[in-house]
XYZ file of C-alpha atoms in Angstrom:
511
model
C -5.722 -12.387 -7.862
C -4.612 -9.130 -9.824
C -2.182 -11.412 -11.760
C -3.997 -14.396 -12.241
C -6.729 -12.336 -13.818
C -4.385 -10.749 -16.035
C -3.317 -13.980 -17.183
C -7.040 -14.901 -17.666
C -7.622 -11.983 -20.171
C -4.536 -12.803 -22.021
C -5.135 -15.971 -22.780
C -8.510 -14.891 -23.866
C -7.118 -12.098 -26.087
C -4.742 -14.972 -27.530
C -7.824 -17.337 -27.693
C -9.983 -15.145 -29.570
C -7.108 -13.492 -32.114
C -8.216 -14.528 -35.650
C -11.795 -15.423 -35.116
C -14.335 -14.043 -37.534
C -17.080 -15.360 -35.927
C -19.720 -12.985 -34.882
C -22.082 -14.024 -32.193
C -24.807 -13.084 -30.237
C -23.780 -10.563 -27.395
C -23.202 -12.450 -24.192
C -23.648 -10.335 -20.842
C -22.471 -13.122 -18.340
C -22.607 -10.763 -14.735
C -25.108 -8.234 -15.807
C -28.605 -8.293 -17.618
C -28.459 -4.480 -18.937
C -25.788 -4.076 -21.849
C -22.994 -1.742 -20.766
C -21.397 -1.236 -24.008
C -21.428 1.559 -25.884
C -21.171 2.583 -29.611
C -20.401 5.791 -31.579
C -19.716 5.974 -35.826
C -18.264 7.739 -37.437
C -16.088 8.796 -34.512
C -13.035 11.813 -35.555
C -12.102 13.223 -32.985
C -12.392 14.178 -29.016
C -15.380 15.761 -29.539
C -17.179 12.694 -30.801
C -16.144 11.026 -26.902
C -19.694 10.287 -25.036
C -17.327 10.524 -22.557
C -16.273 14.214 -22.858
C -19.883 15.053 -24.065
C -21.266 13.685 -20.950
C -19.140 16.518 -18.957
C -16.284 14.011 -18.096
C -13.592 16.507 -19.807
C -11.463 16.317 -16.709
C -11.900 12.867 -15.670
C -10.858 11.187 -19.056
C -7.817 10.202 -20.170
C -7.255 10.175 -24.082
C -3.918 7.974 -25.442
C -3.488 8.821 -28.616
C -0.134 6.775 -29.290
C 1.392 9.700 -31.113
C 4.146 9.579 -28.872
C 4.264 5.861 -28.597
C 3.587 5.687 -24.899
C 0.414 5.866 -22.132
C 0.118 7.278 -18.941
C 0.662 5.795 -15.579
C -2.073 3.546 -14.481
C -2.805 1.328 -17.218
C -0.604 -1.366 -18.849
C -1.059 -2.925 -22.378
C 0.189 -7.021 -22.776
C -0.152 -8.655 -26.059
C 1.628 -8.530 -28.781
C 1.393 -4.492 -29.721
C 2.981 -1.841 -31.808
C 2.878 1.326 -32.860
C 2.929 2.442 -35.944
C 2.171 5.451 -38.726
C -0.356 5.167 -41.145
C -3.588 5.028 -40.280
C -5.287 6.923 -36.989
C -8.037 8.887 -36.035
C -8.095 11.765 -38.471
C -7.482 14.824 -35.315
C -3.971 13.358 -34.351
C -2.852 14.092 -38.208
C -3.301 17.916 -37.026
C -1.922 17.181 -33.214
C 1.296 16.134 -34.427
C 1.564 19.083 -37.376
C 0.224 18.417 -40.636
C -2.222 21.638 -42.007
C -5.126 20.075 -42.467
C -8.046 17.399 -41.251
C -8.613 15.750 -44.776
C -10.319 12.699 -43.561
C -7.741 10.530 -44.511
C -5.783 9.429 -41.125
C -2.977 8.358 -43.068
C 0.307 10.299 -41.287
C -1.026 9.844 -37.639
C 0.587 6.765 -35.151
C -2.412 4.001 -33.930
C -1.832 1.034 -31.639
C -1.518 -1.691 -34.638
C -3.498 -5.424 -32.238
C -1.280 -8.060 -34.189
C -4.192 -10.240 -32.900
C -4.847 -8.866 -29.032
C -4.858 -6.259 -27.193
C -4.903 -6.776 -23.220
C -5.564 -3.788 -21.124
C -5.363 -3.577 -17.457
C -5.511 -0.984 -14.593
C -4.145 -0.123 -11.685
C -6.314 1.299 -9.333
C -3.668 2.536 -6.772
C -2.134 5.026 -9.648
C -5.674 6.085 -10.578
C -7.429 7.256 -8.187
C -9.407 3.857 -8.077
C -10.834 1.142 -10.874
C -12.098 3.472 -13.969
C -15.931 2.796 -14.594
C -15.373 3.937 -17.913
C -13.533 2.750 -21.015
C -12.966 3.183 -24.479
C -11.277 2.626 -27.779
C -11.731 3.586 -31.235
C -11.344 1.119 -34.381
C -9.429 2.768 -37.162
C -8.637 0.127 -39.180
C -10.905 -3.189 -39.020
C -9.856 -4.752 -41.986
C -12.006 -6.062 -45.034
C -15.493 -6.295 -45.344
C -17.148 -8.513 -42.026
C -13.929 -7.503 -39.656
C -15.282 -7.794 -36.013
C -13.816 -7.188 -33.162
C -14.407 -9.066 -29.742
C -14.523 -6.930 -26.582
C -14.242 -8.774 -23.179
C -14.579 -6.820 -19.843
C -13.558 -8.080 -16.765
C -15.292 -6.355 -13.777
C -14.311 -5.369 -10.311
C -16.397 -7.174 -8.761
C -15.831 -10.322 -10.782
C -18.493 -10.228 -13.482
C -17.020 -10.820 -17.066
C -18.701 -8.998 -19.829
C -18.252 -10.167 -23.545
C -19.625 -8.879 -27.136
C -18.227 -9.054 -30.619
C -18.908 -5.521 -32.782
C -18.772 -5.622 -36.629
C -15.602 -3.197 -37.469
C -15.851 -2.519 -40.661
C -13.380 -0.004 -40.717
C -10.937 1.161 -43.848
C -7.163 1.673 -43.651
C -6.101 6.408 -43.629
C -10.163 6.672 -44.091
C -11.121 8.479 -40.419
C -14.656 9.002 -41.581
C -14.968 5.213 -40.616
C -13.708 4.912 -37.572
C -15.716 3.444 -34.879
C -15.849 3.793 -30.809
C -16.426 1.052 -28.320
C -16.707 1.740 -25.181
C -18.093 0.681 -21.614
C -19.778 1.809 -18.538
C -19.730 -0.248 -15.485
C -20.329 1.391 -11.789
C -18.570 -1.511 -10.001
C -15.551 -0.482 -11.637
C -13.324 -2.354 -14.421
C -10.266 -4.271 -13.829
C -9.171 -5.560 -17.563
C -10.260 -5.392 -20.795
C -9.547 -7.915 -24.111
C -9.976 -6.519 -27.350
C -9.740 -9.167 -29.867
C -10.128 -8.332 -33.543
C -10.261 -10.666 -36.489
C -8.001 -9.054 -38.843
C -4.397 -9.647 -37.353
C -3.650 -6.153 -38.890
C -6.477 -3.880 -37.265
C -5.634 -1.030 -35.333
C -6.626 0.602 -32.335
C -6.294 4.313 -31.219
C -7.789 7.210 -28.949
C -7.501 4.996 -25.989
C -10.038 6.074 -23.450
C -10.714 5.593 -19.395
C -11.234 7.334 -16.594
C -9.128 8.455 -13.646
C -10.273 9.910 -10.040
C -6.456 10.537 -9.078
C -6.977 14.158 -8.911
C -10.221 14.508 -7.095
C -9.250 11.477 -4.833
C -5.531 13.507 -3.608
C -4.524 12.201 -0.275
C -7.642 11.066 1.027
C -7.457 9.520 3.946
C -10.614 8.891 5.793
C -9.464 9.936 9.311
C -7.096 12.914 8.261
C -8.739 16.422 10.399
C -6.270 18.475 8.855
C -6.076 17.366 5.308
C -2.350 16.701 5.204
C -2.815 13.205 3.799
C -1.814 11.638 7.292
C -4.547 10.152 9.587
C -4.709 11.699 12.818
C -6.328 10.498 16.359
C -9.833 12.058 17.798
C -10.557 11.099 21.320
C -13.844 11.459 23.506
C -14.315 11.554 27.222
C -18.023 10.878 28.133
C -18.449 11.247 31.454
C -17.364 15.431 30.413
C -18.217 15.787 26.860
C -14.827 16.520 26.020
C -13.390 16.126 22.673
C -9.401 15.958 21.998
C -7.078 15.166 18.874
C -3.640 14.139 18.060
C -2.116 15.580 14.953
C 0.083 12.552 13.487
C 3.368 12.259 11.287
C 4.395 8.714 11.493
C 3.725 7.114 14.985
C 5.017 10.560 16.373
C 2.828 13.287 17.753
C 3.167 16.592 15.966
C 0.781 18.218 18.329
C -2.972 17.805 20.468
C -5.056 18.721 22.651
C -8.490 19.483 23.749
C -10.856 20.413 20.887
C -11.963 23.960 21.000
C -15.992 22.598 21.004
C -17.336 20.167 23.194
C -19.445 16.934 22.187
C -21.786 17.261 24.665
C -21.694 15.157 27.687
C -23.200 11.272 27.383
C -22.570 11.750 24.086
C -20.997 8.402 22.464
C -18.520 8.552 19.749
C -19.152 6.405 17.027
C -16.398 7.457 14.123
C -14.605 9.231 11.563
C -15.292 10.019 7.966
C -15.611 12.945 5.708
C -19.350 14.016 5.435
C -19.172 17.172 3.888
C -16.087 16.074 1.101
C -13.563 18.869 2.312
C -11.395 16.183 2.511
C -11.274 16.657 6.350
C -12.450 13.805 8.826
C -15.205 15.040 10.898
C -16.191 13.027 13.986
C -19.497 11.555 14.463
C -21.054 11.262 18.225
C -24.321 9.773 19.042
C -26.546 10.755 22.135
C -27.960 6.975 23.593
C -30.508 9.077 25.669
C -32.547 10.933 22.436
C -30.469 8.934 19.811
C -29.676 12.166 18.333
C -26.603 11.963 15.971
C -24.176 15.254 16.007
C -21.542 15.684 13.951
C -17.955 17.717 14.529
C -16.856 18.946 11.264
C -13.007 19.219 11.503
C -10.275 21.444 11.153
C -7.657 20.255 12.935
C -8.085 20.804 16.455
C -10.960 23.358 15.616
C -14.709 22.730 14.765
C -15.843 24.547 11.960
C -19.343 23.193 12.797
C -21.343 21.252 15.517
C -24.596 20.170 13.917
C -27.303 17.465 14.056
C -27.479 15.010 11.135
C -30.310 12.720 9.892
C -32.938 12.115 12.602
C -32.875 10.401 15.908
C -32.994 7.033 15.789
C -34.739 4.658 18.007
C -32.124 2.521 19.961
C -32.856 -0.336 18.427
C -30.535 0.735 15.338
C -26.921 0.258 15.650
C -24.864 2.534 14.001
C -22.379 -0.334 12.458
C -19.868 1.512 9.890
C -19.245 4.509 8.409
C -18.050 4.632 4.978
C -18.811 6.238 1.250
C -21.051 3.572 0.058
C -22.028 5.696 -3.497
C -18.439 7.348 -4.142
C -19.160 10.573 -3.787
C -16.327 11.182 -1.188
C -18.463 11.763 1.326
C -19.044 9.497 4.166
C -22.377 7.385 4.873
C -23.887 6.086 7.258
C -24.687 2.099 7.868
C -27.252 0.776 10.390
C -28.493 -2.698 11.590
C -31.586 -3.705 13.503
C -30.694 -5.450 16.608
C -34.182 -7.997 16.736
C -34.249 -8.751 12.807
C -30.814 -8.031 11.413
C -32.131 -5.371 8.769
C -29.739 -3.236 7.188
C -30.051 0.147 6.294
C -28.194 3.443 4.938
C -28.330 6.868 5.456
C -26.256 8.730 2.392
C -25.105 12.262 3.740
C -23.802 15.190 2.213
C -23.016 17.449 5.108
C -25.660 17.553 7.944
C -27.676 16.280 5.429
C -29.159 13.143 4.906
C -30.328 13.245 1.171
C -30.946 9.021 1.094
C -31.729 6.923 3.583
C -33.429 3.144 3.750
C -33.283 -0.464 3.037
C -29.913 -2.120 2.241
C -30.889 -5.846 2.784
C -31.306 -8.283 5.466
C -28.283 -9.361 7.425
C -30.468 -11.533 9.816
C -28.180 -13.872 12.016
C -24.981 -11.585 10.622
C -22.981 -8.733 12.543
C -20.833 -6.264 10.640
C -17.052 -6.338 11.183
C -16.350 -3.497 9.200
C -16.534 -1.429 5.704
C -14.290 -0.653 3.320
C -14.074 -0.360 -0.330
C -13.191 -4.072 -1.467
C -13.117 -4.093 -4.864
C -11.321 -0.885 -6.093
C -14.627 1.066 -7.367
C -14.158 4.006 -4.751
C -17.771 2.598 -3.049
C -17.083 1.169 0.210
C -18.334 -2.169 0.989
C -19.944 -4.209 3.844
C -18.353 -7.188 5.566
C -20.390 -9.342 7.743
C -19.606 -12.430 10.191
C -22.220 -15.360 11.520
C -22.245 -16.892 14.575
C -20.310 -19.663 13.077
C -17.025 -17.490 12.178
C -18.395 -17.248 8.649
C -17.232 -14.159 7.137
C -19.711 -12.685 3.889
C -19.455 -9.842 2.147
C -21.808 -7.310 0.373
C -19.967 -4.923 -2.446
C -22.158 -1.834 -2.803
C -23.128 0.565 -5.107
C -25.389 3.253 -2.610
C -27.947 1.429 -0.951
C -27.740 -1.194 -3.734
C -26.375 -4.524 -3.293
C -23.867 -5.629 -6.271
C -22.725 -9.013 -4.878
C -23.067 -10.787 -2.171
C -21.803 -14.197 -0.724
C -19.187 -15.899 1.385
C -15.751 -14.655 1.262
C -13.907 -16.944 -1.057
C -10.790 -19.135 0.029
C -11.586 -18.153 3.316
C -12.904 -20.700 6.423
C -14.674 -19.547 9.443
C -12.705 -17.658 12.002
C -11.911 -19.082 15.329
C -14.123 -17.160 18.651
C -11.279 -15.919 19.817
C -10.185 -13.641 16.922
C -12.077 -10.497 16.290
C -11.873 -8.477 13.134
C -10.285 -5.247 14.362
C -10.226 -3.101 11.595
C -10.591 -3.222 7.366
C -7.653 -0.987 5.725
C -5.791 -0.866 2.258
C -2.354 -2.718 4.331
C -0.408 -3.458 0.788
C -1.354 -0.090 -1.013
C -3.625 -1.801 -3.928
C -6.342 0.357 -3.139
C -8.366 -2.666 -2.017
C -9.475 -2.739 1.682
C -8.324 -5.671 4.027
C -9.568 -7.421 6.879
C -6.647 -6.628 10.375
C -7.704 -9.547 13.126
C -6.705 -9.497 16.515
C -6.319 -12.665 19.272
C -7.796 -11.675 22.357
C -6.255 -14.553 24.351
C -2.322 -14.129 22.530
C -2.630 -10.897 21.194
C -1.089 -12.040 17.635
C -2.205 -10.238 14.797
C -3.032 -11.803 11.311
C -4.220 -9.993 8.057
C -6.865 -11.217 5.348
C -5.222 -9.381 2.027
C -8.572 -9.239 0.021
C -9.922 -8.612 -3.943
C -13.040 -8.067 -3.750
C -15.187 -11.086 -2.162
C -12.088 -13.199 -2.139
C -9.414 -13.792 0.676
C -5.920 -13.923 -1.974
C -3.358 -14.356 1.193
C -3.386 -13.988 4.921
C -0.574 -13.809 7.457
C 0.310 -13.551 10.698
C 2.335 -10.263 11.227
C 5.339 -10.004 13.439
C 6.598 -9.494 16.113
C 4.218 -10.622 18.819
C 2.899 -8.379 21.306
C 0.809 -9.024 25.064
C -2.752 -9.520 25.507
C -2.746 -6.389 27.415
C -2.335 -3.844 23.903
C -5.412 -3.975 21.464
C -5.522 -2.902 18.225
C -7.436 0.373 18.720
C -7.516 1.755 15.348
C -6.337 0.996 11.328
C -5.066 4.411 10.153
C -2.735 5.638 7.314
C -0.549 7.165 9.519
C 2.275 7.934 7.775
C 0.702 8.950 4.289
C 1.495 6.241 2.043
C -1.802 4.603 1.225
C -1.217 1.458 3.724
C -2.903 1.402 6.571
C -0.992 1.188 10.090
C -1.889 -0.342 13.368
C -2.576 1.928 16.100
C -1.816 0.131 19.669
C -3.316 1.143 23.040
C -2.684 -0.773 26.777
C -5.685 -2.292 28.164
C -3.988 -1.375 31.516
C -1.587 1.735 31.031
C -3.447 4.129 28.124
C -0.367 3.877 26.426
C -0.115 4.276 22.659
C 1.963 2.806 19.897
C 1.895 3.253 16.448
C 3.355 0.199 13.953
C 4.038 0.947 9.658
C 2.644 -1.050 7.729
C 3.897 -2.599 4.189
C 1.430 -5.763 3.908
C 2.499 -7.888 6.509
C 5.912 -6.247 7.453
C 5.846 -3.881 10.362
C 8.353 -1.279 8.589
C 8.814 0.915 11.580
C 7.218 1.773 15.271
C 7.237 2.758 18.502
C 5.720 4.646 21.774
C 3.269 7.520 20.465
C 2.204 8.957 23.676
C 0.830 8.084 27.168
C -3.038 8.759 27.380
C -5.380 8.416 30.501
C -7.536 5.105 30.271
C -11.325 6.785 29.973
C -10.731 8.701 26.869
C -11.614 6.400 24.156
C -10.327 6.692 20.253
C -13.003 7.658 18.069
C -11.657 7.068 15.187
């Protein structure tokens, strides 16, 4: 899907290269306009980007050393060349003075179109924000045509005038774009073969989203193993490298006896799983914060909650980096949140109605660092809701996908190729085969059955990231035995495995 719309915005850039058209703005996807204007624009300091406080969040490509950084890729047929930039890069690259003129500095020269693309696996995640600055339009009634494709599918067009005179800075003009759901490409199409582009701008999570792994409890970048025996209240972890066991044991506080567990996730954004119980008696929620095999905390969270509520994923629906909450009404279906920061709940309520739906899992789908919700009917039908908080984006049937047979289950939703896209991990509870849905956004792009096959008698008990890499792994236990297993992951190729450890049959994996 990646490629294919890559192709799409090409051909579009190609499409639109010598137009001088200028039409109404078209907002196919969205009803509020995302785009953004500044003029004149100079320098850095003219970025709404770095005056809305985004300083260490945006990236600035200024072309004066004819490259970009790692993350984004430019198609179309480009070059660089010196004559005519934003005015600041004339001082960045030596000369004395900011005389207005632009004329020494380097600028990306369009030759027709510009395609831009990202890759949300070197960034942290899909950028929500993007920008460019016109430096040289052409003549009088240049325009430029902007096209956005969006994570989640939308496709956002608009042509600006770009009026804009060649080594004349005091002209230049920013374009730029906000979307939450995240953007996947952009086309920047200008009418003058000649115009030229610089002060390429986006934005990159990479360093605030280091090694997170949403079941990691002692922030190493490697998921680890939690375990809960109920009938004690005991709590126990294993510290992973791989599928081998670095260390574990009990934890040095107690869930509480009865006390259910429900999952991982990082509430408090230390970038440390904690482990989330639930008490079926008072429906009292309590929450382990993590540090390794020690608990920093034991505290309540949100309210008790009637047992009527399912708690049915845990995941950061408003990318904060801090996990949520997801519930579902057992009698009507209705969905809500609670969004957490700590022990805290500071949002809680309404998603939507999933009536006739259970959910299989959440995970962010579409590269925009907000987990997502994926539901199945009674009919094998899998749907999907992308999220944005306790706001619906999209919702509708997975794409290229047909219903799933009774006899799979969805077992776990996990990044298994590394595109920073979560995928659906199935599970045959008659064969034991595995098969994988590879997924972009609300569409199935491949699916597989992995090798080799295993016994009816080992379950996939959890998805984790075992080894670090940013795939997730299959963690097998023996219906029968306790045993463990671990398998890597690359996609659908089991890279490595073996026997993790043995483990007595009523602790259950929380994660």
């Amino acid at each position: 899907m990646k490629s294919v719309m890559k192709n799409r915005i090409a051909g579009f850039c190609v499409a639109l290269s010598g137009s001088a058209v200028v039409s109404a703005t078209v907002l196919a996807g969205g009803s509020a306009d995302p785009f953004i204007t500044v003029a004149p624009y100079r320098s850095a300091a003219d970025s709404p980007f770095i005056l809305a406080g985004l300083a260490d969040s945006t990236v600035i490509a200024d072309f004066e050393i004819g490259s970009i950084a790692s993350g984004v890729s430019i198609g179309g047929a480009t070059s660089v060349a010196t004559g005519n930039s934003v005015d600041v890069d004339d001082a960045v690259v030596g000369f004395a003075a900011l005389d207005g003129s632009g004329a020494n500095g380097k600028s990306l020269v369009a030759n027709g179109g510009v395609a831009v693309s990202f890759d949300a696996k070197a960034l942290g995640g899909l950028p929500r924000r993007f920008g460019f600055v016109v430096t040289d339009g052409g003549a009088s009634g240049a325009t430029v045509t902007v096209s956005v494709f969006a994570a989640s599918g939308a496709f956002y067009t608009r042509v600006f005038g770009a009026d804009s005179a060649a080594a004349n800075a005091n002209d230049d003009i920013f374009i730029g774009i906000e979307l939450n759901e995240g953007i996947d490409a952009v086309s920047i199409a200008p009418s003058s073969p000649s115009a030229a582009i610089d002060h390429l701008q986006y934005e990159t999570g990479a360093s605030a989203l280091l090694n997170y792994v949403r079941d990691d409890i002692d922030q190493d970048g490697k998921s680890d193993v939690v375990w809960s025996l109920e009938s004690q209240g005991k709590g126990a972890g294993w510290i992973m490298d791989g599928y081998t066991r670095l260390s574990g044991g009990l934890l040095d506080t107690d869930p509480g006896v009865g006390r259910v567990g429900v999952g991982l996730g990082d509430l408090d954004g230390d970038r440390r799983a904690d482990a989330i119980f639930r008490d079926p008696a008072t429906g009292e929620f309590t929450a382990l914060f993590m540090n390794g095999l020690g608990v920093s905390q034991l505290g309540a969270i949100g309210e008790p909650v009637a047992a009527i509520w399912d708690c049915v994923g845990i995941g950061d629906l408003n990318g904060d980096r801090k996990a949520d909450l997801v519930f579902q009404r057992s009698d009507t279906g209705e969905a809500r949140a609670w969004i957490m920061d700590g022990v805290n709940k500071t949002d809680g309520g309404f998603i939507g109605n999933a009536a006739g739906l259970r959910c299989i899992g959440v995970g962010d789908l579409n590269a925009d660092r907000r987990d997502d919700i994926l539901w199945q009917d009674a009919a094998g039908q899998v749907y999907g809701w992308t999220m944005n908080g306790r706001v619906i984006v999209q919702s509708e049937a997975i794409l290229n996908s047909s219903p799933v047979a009774p006899s799979w289950s969805a077992v776990g939703v996990g990044d298994t190729d590394g595109d920073s896209r979560a995928d659906v991990i199935w599970q045959n509870a008659d064969t034991g085969r595995v098969s994988i849905w590879q997924m972009n956004g609300l569409r199935r792009i491949d699916g597989a059955l992995i090798q080799p096959i295993v016994s009816s008698a080992w379950k996939v008990a959890a998805t984790p990231d075992l080894n670090g890499d940013g795939k997730s792994d299959l963690l097998w236990r023996n219906s029968s035995t306790g045993d463990v297993h671990g398998w890597l992951m690359n996609g659908f190729t089991r890279t490595d495995g073996g026997f993790v450890a043995g483990s007595a049959t009523p602790w259950k994996i929380v994660n």
